[in-house]
Amino acid sequence: MRIVDARVIVCSPGRNFVTLKLVTEDGLYGLGDATLNGRELAVVSYLQDHVVPLLIGRDARRIEDTWQYLYKGAYWRGGPVGMTAIASVDMALWDILGKAANVPVYRLLGGASREAVMVYGHANGKDVEETVAATAHYLELGYKAVRAQCGIPGLASTYGVGRGGMFYEPAEPGLPPENVWSTEKYLSFVPSLFARLREEFGPEPHLLHDVHHRLTPIEAARLGKALEPCHLFWMEDPVPAEVQDGFRLIRHHTTTPIAVGEVFSSIFDCRHLIQEQLIDYIRSTVVHAGGLTHLRKIAHLAEMYRVRTGCHGATDLSPVCMAAALHFDLSVHNFGIQEYMRHTDETDQVFPHAYSFEDGYMHPGDAPGLGVDIDEALAAQYPYARAYLPVNRREDGTAHDW
Ligand code: KDG
Ligand code: MG
């Protein structure tokens, strides 16, 4: 089953996506997401200029060997650009294998470990009242878990707040906008937001919060401690992911569960955090952590330490990644939760898919392969449009983590 064609498709149906399409001599094709938000074209070049020539003529069934060939053969290993490119090849190969065997990918991964996958949605508001209303809306839709983000009194712009509704999109067209940040204003406010949400909705719904890499370890420890009475499902990215020893300090001070990993590229980024049990949830996902082949290795390591998965699932991860993540989530034993930020209707039309949402849970569907397609003619009507994530500065103008 030789690969005879490999194409990179760039489109922007509401936001930018990069998709790899591999075609075999038997006429089967597979899709892989290769979107790296704000650096999309770097992955396009990596694939087109350096990976595609290596794929033509390879046996599409040799998934592990192709992974190792691309990873080890590059010499310059790891990193978000290279690992996203490898992930897209890997996803496309699993898609082809599923289609060839006429089974959904989760069956190739060991079958379903659960009936469906619990997901969390994003409740965003510019103030507490709006965040309460957004949380209520998600709960009415059947969600069992909601991430709450809120504008901070005294700050004009805050991560996770802005376009509201069901389709929050963090990237902005053109050059990056700049946000202003105050740790003190944030820390004095957030515990009162969650106290109000618990008062409003009681102990049952799972509540999550993304700190978005903005605190120092001791500040994060203070926040985790203050949030303990509100028993969050998790506090995400309390400090920049590379401040790995900082997680130990946070751990010494609080029982609030910790999630990290959406920016990790490989098992080597999270090995220490998992083995030292410094985190509770690993958030790496298919597209940015080397595909299903590599993410499964991360999950298996995590399983030994009772660390559960919580895959990143923002809108910049295309429906191809979302489908792959759901096959992974359904099959892997130590699944925890899946993030689900809905795509716009334009995106869903370009990427028709078999996955579905019902009452707070998702299922990848039983279509052969990943169960997601691309309408290339429609995709061509949405050309790439430069967009960046915002940049963050403290009130005195110092560049800060976003
Ligand atoms: O591209 C970056 C976004 O995906 C990220 O900002 C979203 O932090 C995020 C999340 O938890 O979904
Ligand atoms: Mg996040």
Coordinates of C-alpha atoms and ligand atoms in Angstrom, one line a residue:
M1 CA 0.0 0.0 0.0
R2 CA 2.4 2.7 -1.3
I3 CA 1.9 6.4 -0.8
V4 CA 1.7 8.0 -4.3
D5 CA 0.7 11.6 -3.4
A6 CA 1.1 13.9 -0.5
R7 CA -0.4 17.4 -0.5
V8 CA -0.6 20.2 2.0
I9 CA -3.8 22.2 2.0
V10 CA -4.0 25.6 3.6
C11 CA -7.4 27.2 4.2
S12 CA -9.0 29.7 6.4
P13 CA -12.7 29.0 6.9
G14 CA -13.1 31.4 9.9
R15 CA -9.5 30.8 10.9
N16 CA -6.3 29.2 9.5
F17 CA -5.9 25.5 9.2
V18 CA -3.1 23.4 7.6
T19 CA -4.1 19.8 6.5
L20 CA -2.0 17.0 5.1
K21 CA -3.6 14.7 2.6
L22 CA -1.8 11.4 1.8
V23 CA -3.1 9.2 -1.1
T24 CA -2.2 5.6 -1.6
E25 CA -1.8 3.5 -4.8
D26 CA -5.1 1.8 -3.9
G27 CA -6.9 5.2 -4.1
L28 CA -7.4 5.5 -0.3
Y29 CA -6.5 8.7 1.4
G30 CA -5.9 9.9 4.9
L31 CA -5.9 13.3 6.5
G32 CA -3.7 14.9 9.2
D33 CA -4.0 18.2 11.0
A34 CA -0.8 20.3 10.8
T35 CA -2.0 23.6 12.3
L36 CA 0.4 25.5 14.5
N37 CA -1.5 28.7 15.5
G38 CA 0.3 31.8 14.4
R39 CA 3.2 29.9 12.8
E40 CA 1.2 27.9 10.2
L41 CA 3.4 28.5 7.2
A42 CA 6.5 27.2 9.0
V43 CA 4.9 23.7 9.2
V44 CA 3.7 24.0 5.5
S45 CA 7.3 24.5 4.5
Y46 CA 8.6 21.8 6.8
L47 CA 6.1 19.4 5.2
Q48 CA 6.3 20.4 1.6
D49 CA 10.1 21.0 1.4
H50 CA 11.4 18.3 3.7
V51 CA 8.8 15.6 4.5
V52 CA 6.7 15.1 1.4
P53 CA 9.7 13.9 -0.7
L54 CA 10.4 11.2 1.9
L55 CA 6.8 9.9 1.9
I56 CA 6.3 9.1 -1.8
G57 CA 6.7 5.4 -2.3
R58 CA 6.6 4.4 1.4
D59 CA 4.3 1.7 2.7
A60 CA 1.4 3.5 4.4
R61 CA 0.9 0.6 6.8
R62 CA 4.3 1.1 8.5
I63 CA 3.2 3.7 10.9
E64 CA 5.7 3.3 13.7
D65 CA 8.6 3.0 11.3
T66 CA 7.6 6.1 9.5
W67 CA 7.3 8.0 12.8
Q68 CA 10.8 6.9 13.8
Y69 CA 12.2 7.6 10.4
L70 CA 10.9 11.1 10.4
Y71 CA 11.9 11.8 14.0
K72 CA 15.3 10.2 14.1
G73 CA 16.2 10.8 10.5
A74 CA 15.9 14.5 10.9
Y75 CA 18.8 14.6 13.4
W76 CA 17.3 18.0 14.6
R77 CA 14.6 16.4 16.8
G78 CA 11.5 17.6 18.5
G79 CA 10.2 21.2 18.7
P80 CA 6.7 22.4 17.8
V81 CA 7.2 22.7 14.0
G82 CA 8.8 19.4 13.4
M83 CA 6.5 17.5 15.8
T84 CA 3.4 19.0 14.3
A85 CA 4.6 18.0 10.8
I86 CA 5.2 14.4 12.1
A87 CA 1.9 14.4 13.8
S88 CA 0.0 15.2 10.6
V89 CA 1.7 12.3 8.8
D90 CA 0.9 10.0 11.7
M91 CA -2.8 11.0 11.8
A92 CA -3.1 10.5 8.0
L93 CA -1.6 7.0 8.2
W94 CA -3.9 5.9 11.0
D95 CA -6.8 7.3 9.0
I96 CA -5.7 5.2 6.0
L97 CA -5.2 2.1 8.1
G98 CA -8.7 2.5 9.5
K99 CA -10.2 2.9 6.0
A100 CA -8.3 -0.1 4.7
A101 CA -9.5 -2.2 7.6
N102 CA -13.0 -0.7 7.4
V103 CA -13.0 0.2 11.1
P104 CA -13.0 3.4 13.1
V105 CA -9.5 4.2 14.4
Y106 CA -10.4 3.7 18.1
R107 CA -10.8 0.0 17.4
L108 CA -7.3 -0.2 16.1
L109 CA -6.1 1.5 19.3
G110 CA -7.5 -1.3 21.5
G111 CA -11.3 -0.5 21.3
A112 CA -13.5 1.7 23.5
S113 CA -12.6 1.9 27.2
R114 CA -15.8 3.9 27.8
E115 CA -19.1 4.7 26.1
A116 CA -18.3 8.3 25.4
V117 CA -15.9 11.1 26.3
M118 CA -16.6 13.9 28.8
V119 CA -15.8 17.3 27.4
Y120 CA -15.6 20.8 28.8
G121 CA -16.7 24.0 27.2
H122 CA -15.6 27.6 27.6
A123 CA -17.7 30.1 29.6
N124 CA -16.2 33.5 29.0
G125 CA -17.5 36.8 30.2
K126 CA -16.3 40.4 30.5
D127 CA -17.6 40.4 34.1
V128 CA -18.9 38.0 36.7
E129 CA -22.5 38.3 35.6
E130 CA -21.6 37.5 32.0
T131 CA -19.5 34.5 33.2
V132 CA -22.3 33.2 35.4
A133 CA -24.7 33.5 32.4
A134 CA -22.3 31.8 30.0
T135 CA -21.7 28.9 32.6
A136 CA -25.5 28.5 32.9
H137 CA -25.8 28.3 29.2
Y138 CA -23.2 25.5 28.9
L139 CA -24.9 23.6 31.8
E140 CA -28.3 23.9 30.0
L141 CA -26.7 22.4 26.9
G142 CA -25.8 19.4 29.0
Y143 CA -22.1 20.0 29.7
K144 CA -20.9 18.4 32.9
A145 CA -17.7 20.5 32.9
V146 CA -17.2 24.1 32.2
R147 CA -14.0 26.2 32.1
A148 CA -14.7 29.7 33.4
Q149 CA -12.6 32.8 32.4
C150 CA -13.6 36.4 33.2
G151 CA -12.5 40.0 32.6
I152 CA -10.5 41.3 35.5
P153 CA -11.8 44.5 37.1
G154 CA -9.3 47.3 36.1
L155 CA -7.9 45.5 33.1
A156 CA -9.1 46.2 29.6
S157 CA -8.3 42.8 28.1
T158 CA -7.8 39.4 29.6
Y159 CA -7.0 36.1 28.0
G160 CA -10.1 33.9 27.3
V161 CA -12.5 36.8 27.2
G162 CA -13.6 38.7 24.2
R163 CA -15.8 37.3 21.4
G164 CA -18.1 35.5 23.7
G165 CA -20.8 33.0 22.5
M166 CA -19.8 29.5 21.6
F167 CA -17.0 30.3 19.1
Y168 CA -14.2 31.9 21.1
E169 CA -11.2 32.5 18.9
P170 CA -7.9 33.6 20.4
A171 CA -6.0 34.6 17.2
E172 CA -6.5 38.1 15.7
P173 CA -6.2 39.0 12.0
G174 CA -3.1 41.1 11.1
L175 CA -0.3 41.9 13.4
P176 CA -0.5 40.8 17.1
P177 CA -2.6 43.0 19.4
E178 CA -1.1 43.8 22.9
N179 CA -2.9 43.0 26.1
V180 CA -2.2 44.5 29.5
W181 CA -1.7 42.3 32.6
S182 CA -1.7 42.7 36.4
T183 CA -1.0 39.7 38.5
E184 CA -2.2 41.4 41.7
K185 CA -5.5 42.4 40.2
Y186 CA -6.0 38.9 38.8
L187 CA -5.1 37.1 42.1
S188 CA -7.4 39.3 44.1
F189 CA -10.3 38.7 41.9
V190 CA -10.4 35.1 40.6
P191 CA -11.3 33.3 44.0
S192 CA -14.4 35.5 44.2
L193 CA -15.4 34.4 40.7
F194 CA -15.3 30.7 41.6
A195 CA -17.0 31.3 45.0
R196 CA -19.9 32.9 43.1
L197 CA -20.0 30.1 40.5
R198 CA -20.2 27.5 43.3
E199 CA -22.9 29.5 45.1
E200 CA -24.9 29.7 41.8
F201 CA -24.5 26.2 40.5
G202 CA -23.7 24.1 43.6
P203 CA -21.0 21.4 44.1
E204 CA -21.7 19.2 41.2
P205 CA -20.6 20.7 37.9
H206 CA -16.9 20.4 37.2
L207 CA -15.3 23.8 37.1
L208 CA -12.0 24.4 35.4
H209 CA -9.8 27.5 35.0
D210 CA -6.8 28.3 32.7
V211 CA -4.2 30.6 34.3
H212 CA -2.4 30.7 31.0
H213 CA 1.2 30.5 32.1
R214 CA 1.1 33.9 33.8
L215 CA 2.1 33.3 37.4
T216 CA 5.3 32.6 39.3
P217 CA 5.3 29.3 41.3
I218 CA 4.5 31.0 44.7
E219 CA 1.7 33.1 43.1
A220 CA 0.3 30.0 41.6
A221 CA 0.5 28.3 45.0
R222 CA -1.4 31.2 46.5
L223 CA -4.1 30.9 43.9
G224 CA -4.4 27.1 44.2
K225 CA -4.8 27.4 48.0
A226 CA -7.4 30.2 47.6
L227 CA -9.4 28.0 45.2
E228 CA -9.4 24.9 47.3
P229 CA -12.9 25.5 48.8
C230 CA -14.3 25.7 45.3
H231 CA -12.7 22.3 44.4
L232 CA -11.8 22.9 40.8
F233 CA -11.5 20.0 38.4
W234 CA -8.1 21.6 37.5
M235 CA -6.0 24.7 37.5
E236 CA -4.4 24.8 34.1
D237 CA -0.9 26.1 33.1
P238 CA -0.4 27.9 36.5
V239 CA 3.2 28.8 35.5
P240 CA 5.0 28.7 32.1
A241 CA 5.4 25.1 31.1
E242 CA 9.2 25.2 31.0
V243 CA 9.3 26.2 34.7
Q244 CA 9.2 22.6 35.6
D245 CA 10.6 22.7 39.1
G246 CA 8.0 25.4 39.9
F247 CA 5.4 22.6 39.9
R248 CA 6.9 21.0 42.9
L249 CA 6.6 24.3 44.9
I250 CA 2.9 24.6 43.8
R251 CA 2.3 21.0 44.8
H252 CA 3.8 21.6 48.3
H253 CA 1.2 24.2 49.0
T254 CA -2.1 23.2 47.5
T255 CA -4.4 20.2 46.7
T256 CA -6.0 22.0 43.7
P257 CA -5.3 19.6 40.8
I258 CA -2.9 20.8 38.2
A259 CA -3.0 20.4 34.4
V260 CA -0.3 21.3 31.9
G261 CA 1.0 20.3 28.5
E262 CA -0.8 22.0 25.6
V263 CA 2.5 23.5 24.4
F264 CA 4.6 20.3 24.9
S265 CA 5.9 18.5 21.8
S266 CA 7.0 15.2 23.2
I267 CA 7.2 12.8 26.1
F268 CA 10.6 14.4 27.0
D269 CA 8.8 17.6 27.9
C270 CA 6.5 15.9 30.4
R271 CA 8.3 12.8 31.6
H272 CA 9.7 14.5 34.7
L273 CA 6.4 16.2 35.7
I274 CA 4.6 12.8 35.3
Q275 CA 7.2 10.6 37.1
E276 CA 7.5 13.0 40.0
Q277 CA 3.7 13.3 40.2
L278 CA 3.8 17.0 40.0
I279 CA 0.7 17.2 37.8
D280 CA -2.7 15.5 37.7
Y281 CA -3.6 15.9 34.0
I282 CA -1.4 15.9 30.9
R283 CA -2.9 18.2 28.2
S284 CA -0.7 17.4 25.2
T285 CA -2.8 16.6 22.1
V286 CA -2.5 14.7 18.9
V287 CA -1.4 17.5 16.5
H288 CA 1.3 19.1 18.7
A289 CA 2.7 16.0 20.4
G290 CA 3.7 13.7 17.5
G291 CA 0.4 12.2 16.5
L292 CA -1.5 9.2 17.9
T293 CA 1.6 7.1 17.9
H294 CA 3.5 9.3 20.3
L295 CA 0.6 10.6 22.4
R296 CA -0.3 7.0 23.3
K297 CA 3.3 6.6 24.7
I298 CA 2.8 9.7 26.8
A299 CA -0.6 8.3 28.0
H300 CA 0.9 4.9 28.9
L301 CA 3.7 6.5 30.9
A302 CA 1.1 8.7 32.7
E303 CA -1.1 5.7 33.5
M304 CA 1.6 4.3 35.7
Y305 CA 1.5 7.4 37.9
R306 CA -2.3 7.9 37.9
V307 CA -1.9 11.0 35.8
R308 CA -4.9 11.3 33.5
T309 CA -5.2 12.9 30.0
G310 CA -7.0 16.2 29.2
C311 CA -6.3 16.9 25.6
H312 CA -6.1 20.5 24.3
G313 CA -9.1 21.1 22.0
A314 CA -9.2 24.8 21.2
T315 CA -10.5 26.1 17.8
D316 CA -7.0 26.3 16.3
L317 CA -6.9 22.4 16.4
S318 CA -8.8 21.5 13.3
P319 CA -11.7 19.0 13.1
V320 CA -9.1 16.4 11.9
C321 CA -7.3 16.8 15.2
M322 CA -10.5 16.8 17.1
A323 CA -11.5 13.5 15.5
A324 CA -8.1 12.0 16.2
A325 CA -8.3 13.2 19.8
L326 CA -11.7 11.6 20.3
H327 CA -10.5 8.2 19.0
F328 CA -7.6 8.5 21.5
D329 CA -9.8 9.6 24.4
L330 CA -12.3 6.8 23.8
S331 CA -9.6 4.1 23.8
V332 CA -7.0 5.2 26.3
H333 CA -7.5 3.8 29.8
N334 CA -6.4 6.9 31.8
F335 CA -8.6 9.4 30.0
G336 CA -9.6 12.4 32.1
I337 CA -11.5 15.0 30.1
Q338 CA -11.4 16.5 26.6
E339 CA -11.5 20.2 25.8
Y340 CA -14.1 21.0 23.2
M341 CA -14.2 24.5 21.7
R342 CA -16.8 24.4 18.9
H343 CA -15.7 25.3 15.4
T344 CA -17.7 27.8 13.3
D345 CA -20.2 26.5 10.7
E346 CA -17.8 27.5 7.9
T347 CA -15.1 25.3 9.4
D348 CA -17.5 22.4 9.9
Q349 CA -18.6 22.7 6.3
V350 CA -15.1 22.4 5.0
F351 CA -14.4 19.5 7.4
P352 CA -17.5 17.3 7.5
H353 CA -17.1 14.8 10.3
A354 CA -18.7 11.8 12.1
Y355 CA -18.1 12.9 15.7
S356 CA -21.0 14.2 17.7
F357 CA -21.9 15.8 21.0
E358 CA -24.7 14.8 23.3
D359 CA -25.4 15.7 26.8
G360 CA -21.9 16.7 27.8
Y361 CA -20.2 13.8 26.1
M362 CA -18.7 13.2 22.6
H363 CA -18.2 10.2 20.4
P364 CA -15.9 9.9 17.4
G365 CA -18.5 8.0 15.4
D366 CA -18.1 4.6 13.7
A367 CA -17.1 5.7 10.2
P368 CA -13.9 4.0 8.9
G369 CA -10.7 5.8 9.8
L370 CA -10.8 9.1 11.7
G371 CA -14.3 9.9 10.3
V372 CA -13.4 13.3 9.0
D373 CA -13.1 14.6 5.4
I374 CA -12.1 17.9 3.7
D375 CA -14.1 19.6 0.9
E376 CA -11.2 20.8 -1.1
A377 CA -13.2 23.0 -3.5
L378 CA -14.9 24.8 -0.6
A379 CA -11.5 25.1 1.3
A380 CA -10.1 26.8 -1.8
Q381 CA -12.6 29.6 -1.3
Y382 CA -11.0 30.5 2.0
P383 CA -7.4 31.5 1.4
Y384 CA -4.8 31.8 4.2
A385 CA -5.1 35.1 6.2
R386 CA -2.2 36.1 8.5
A387 CA -3.3 36.1 12.1
Y388 CA -1.4 36.1 15.5
L389 CA -2.2 35.4 19.1
P390 CA -2.0 38.5 21.2
V391 CA 1.2 39.6 23.1
N392 CA 1.0 40.3 26.8
R393 CA 2.6 43.2 28.7
R394 CA 2.5 44.1 32.4
E395 CA 1.1 47.5 33.3
D396 CA 4.6 49.1 33.2
G397 CA 5.2 47.7 29.7
T398 CA 7.3 44.7 30.5
A399 CA 6.8 41.8 28.1
H400 CA 4.9 39.0 30.0
D401 CA 3.8 35.4 29.2
W402 CA 0.6 35.0 27.1
Ligands
KDG1 O1 -3.2 28.6 20.1 C1 -3.3 28.8 21.4 C2 -4.7 28.4 21.9 O2 -5.0 27.1 21.5 C3 -4.7 28.5 23.4 O3 -4.6 29.8 23.8 C4 -5.9 27.9 24.0 O4 -5.0 27.9 26.2 C5 -5.8 27.5 25.4 C6 -6.7 26.5 25.8 O5 -6.6 26.0 26.9 O6 -7.6 26.1 25.0
MG2 MG -4.8 26.5 27.9

